Amino acid sequence: MEGEDRIRYGVINVGVNPTLKPGEFSLEVHILDFDEDIYGKKMYIELMEYLRKEEKFDSVEELIACIANDVAVWTKRSKELKNGSCIKIGEF
């Protein structure tokens, strides 16, 4: 994956992940239409828009449903923007 010159779109959580790992700070990226293992790869992340604040869910299923909604909202919104929030994976 490193060295690839592509732009990928996604939604990002920056915070303490109160549903799964309370108190542990993390930055997690959900890359749209992507299912490869890229752990250990370098990424350049450009944040373009804030969707919502972090919240604690009562179940993992509620969290997954909210992420699915975030993806739907962002997919629609990114089409409205000339340059959307993106993730470029490769050498920098």
XYZ file of C-alpha atoms in Angstrom:
92
model
C 0.000 0.000 0.000
C 2.827 2.459 0.703
C 3.925 4.227 -2.431
C 0.408 4.146 -3.836
C -0.735 7.509 -5.164
C -4.482 7.423 -4.478
C -6.990 9.403 -2.494
C -9.492 7.489 -0.382
C -12.457 8.925 1.478
C -13.523 8.070 5.002
C -14.896 9.074 8.374
C -12.653 9.532 11.393
C -13.077 9.360 15.153
C -10.596 11.272 17.289
C -11.167 10.839 20.999
C -11.427 8.419 23.870
C -13.760 5.814 22.320
C -16.212 5.746 25.264
C -18.157 2.706 24.014
C -15.312 0.210 23.526
C -12.188 1.531 25.297
C -13.230 4.284 27.717
C -10.450 6.736 28.506
C -7.980 5.419 25.936
C -7.236 8.140 23.362
C -7.228 7.010 19.747
C -7.624 8.150 16.162
C -9.620 5.645 14.120
C -10.309 5.896 10.407
C -13.103 4.092 8.570
C -12.034 4.129 4.916
C -14.985 3.872 2.552
C -15.131 0.908 0.161
C -11.876 -0.533 1.478
C -11.139 -3.850 3.189
C -7.354 -4.362 3.045
C -5.085 -4.796 6.076
C -2.987 -1.629 6.263
C -1.731 -1.765 9.851
C 1.779 -0.344 9.993
C 1.350 1.641 6.771
C 1.883 5.397 6.662
C -1.087 7.658 5.962
C -1.624 11.327 5.390
C -5.022 12.343 6.764
C -6.695 15.619 5.857
C -9.686 16.610 7.977
C -12.207 18.723 6.121
C -15.476 18.697 8.067
C -16.815 17.939 11.544
C -19.866 15.641 11.543
C -20.737 15.156 15.223
C -19.309 14.955 18.721
C -18.163 11.686 20.236
C -20.729 9.801 22.307
C -21.099 6.627 24.358
C -23.483 4.007 22.984
C -25.308 1.353 25.002
C -24.226 -1.407 22.608
C -21.766 -2.154 19.827
C -24.760 -2.513 17.488
C -25.797 1.095 18.209
C -22.230 2.240 17.535
C -22.143 0.348 14.220
C -25.507 1.851 13.200
C -24.254 5.355 14.003
C -21.057 4.812 12.007
C -23.190 3.598 9.071
C -25.193 6.819 9.341
C -21.977 8.882 9.506
C -20.812 7.161 6.311
C -24.140 7.903 4.581
C -24.060 11.556 5.696
C -20.453 11.975 4.602
C -20.978 10.211 1.264
C -23.782 12.657 0.458
C -21.898 15.687 1.813
C -18.645 14.869 0.016
C -20.482 14.962 -3.310
C -21.513 18.538 -2.485
C -17.950 19.650 -1.795
C -15.316 20.236 -4.428
C -12.666 18.672 -2.158
C -13.960 16.312 0.515
C -12.292 14.841 3.587
C -9.774 12.375 2.299
C -7.056 9.967 3.213
C -4.029 9.628 0.965
C -2.045 6.472 1.561
C 1.527 6.334 0.348
C 5.049 7.690 0.739
C 5.466 11.212 2.131
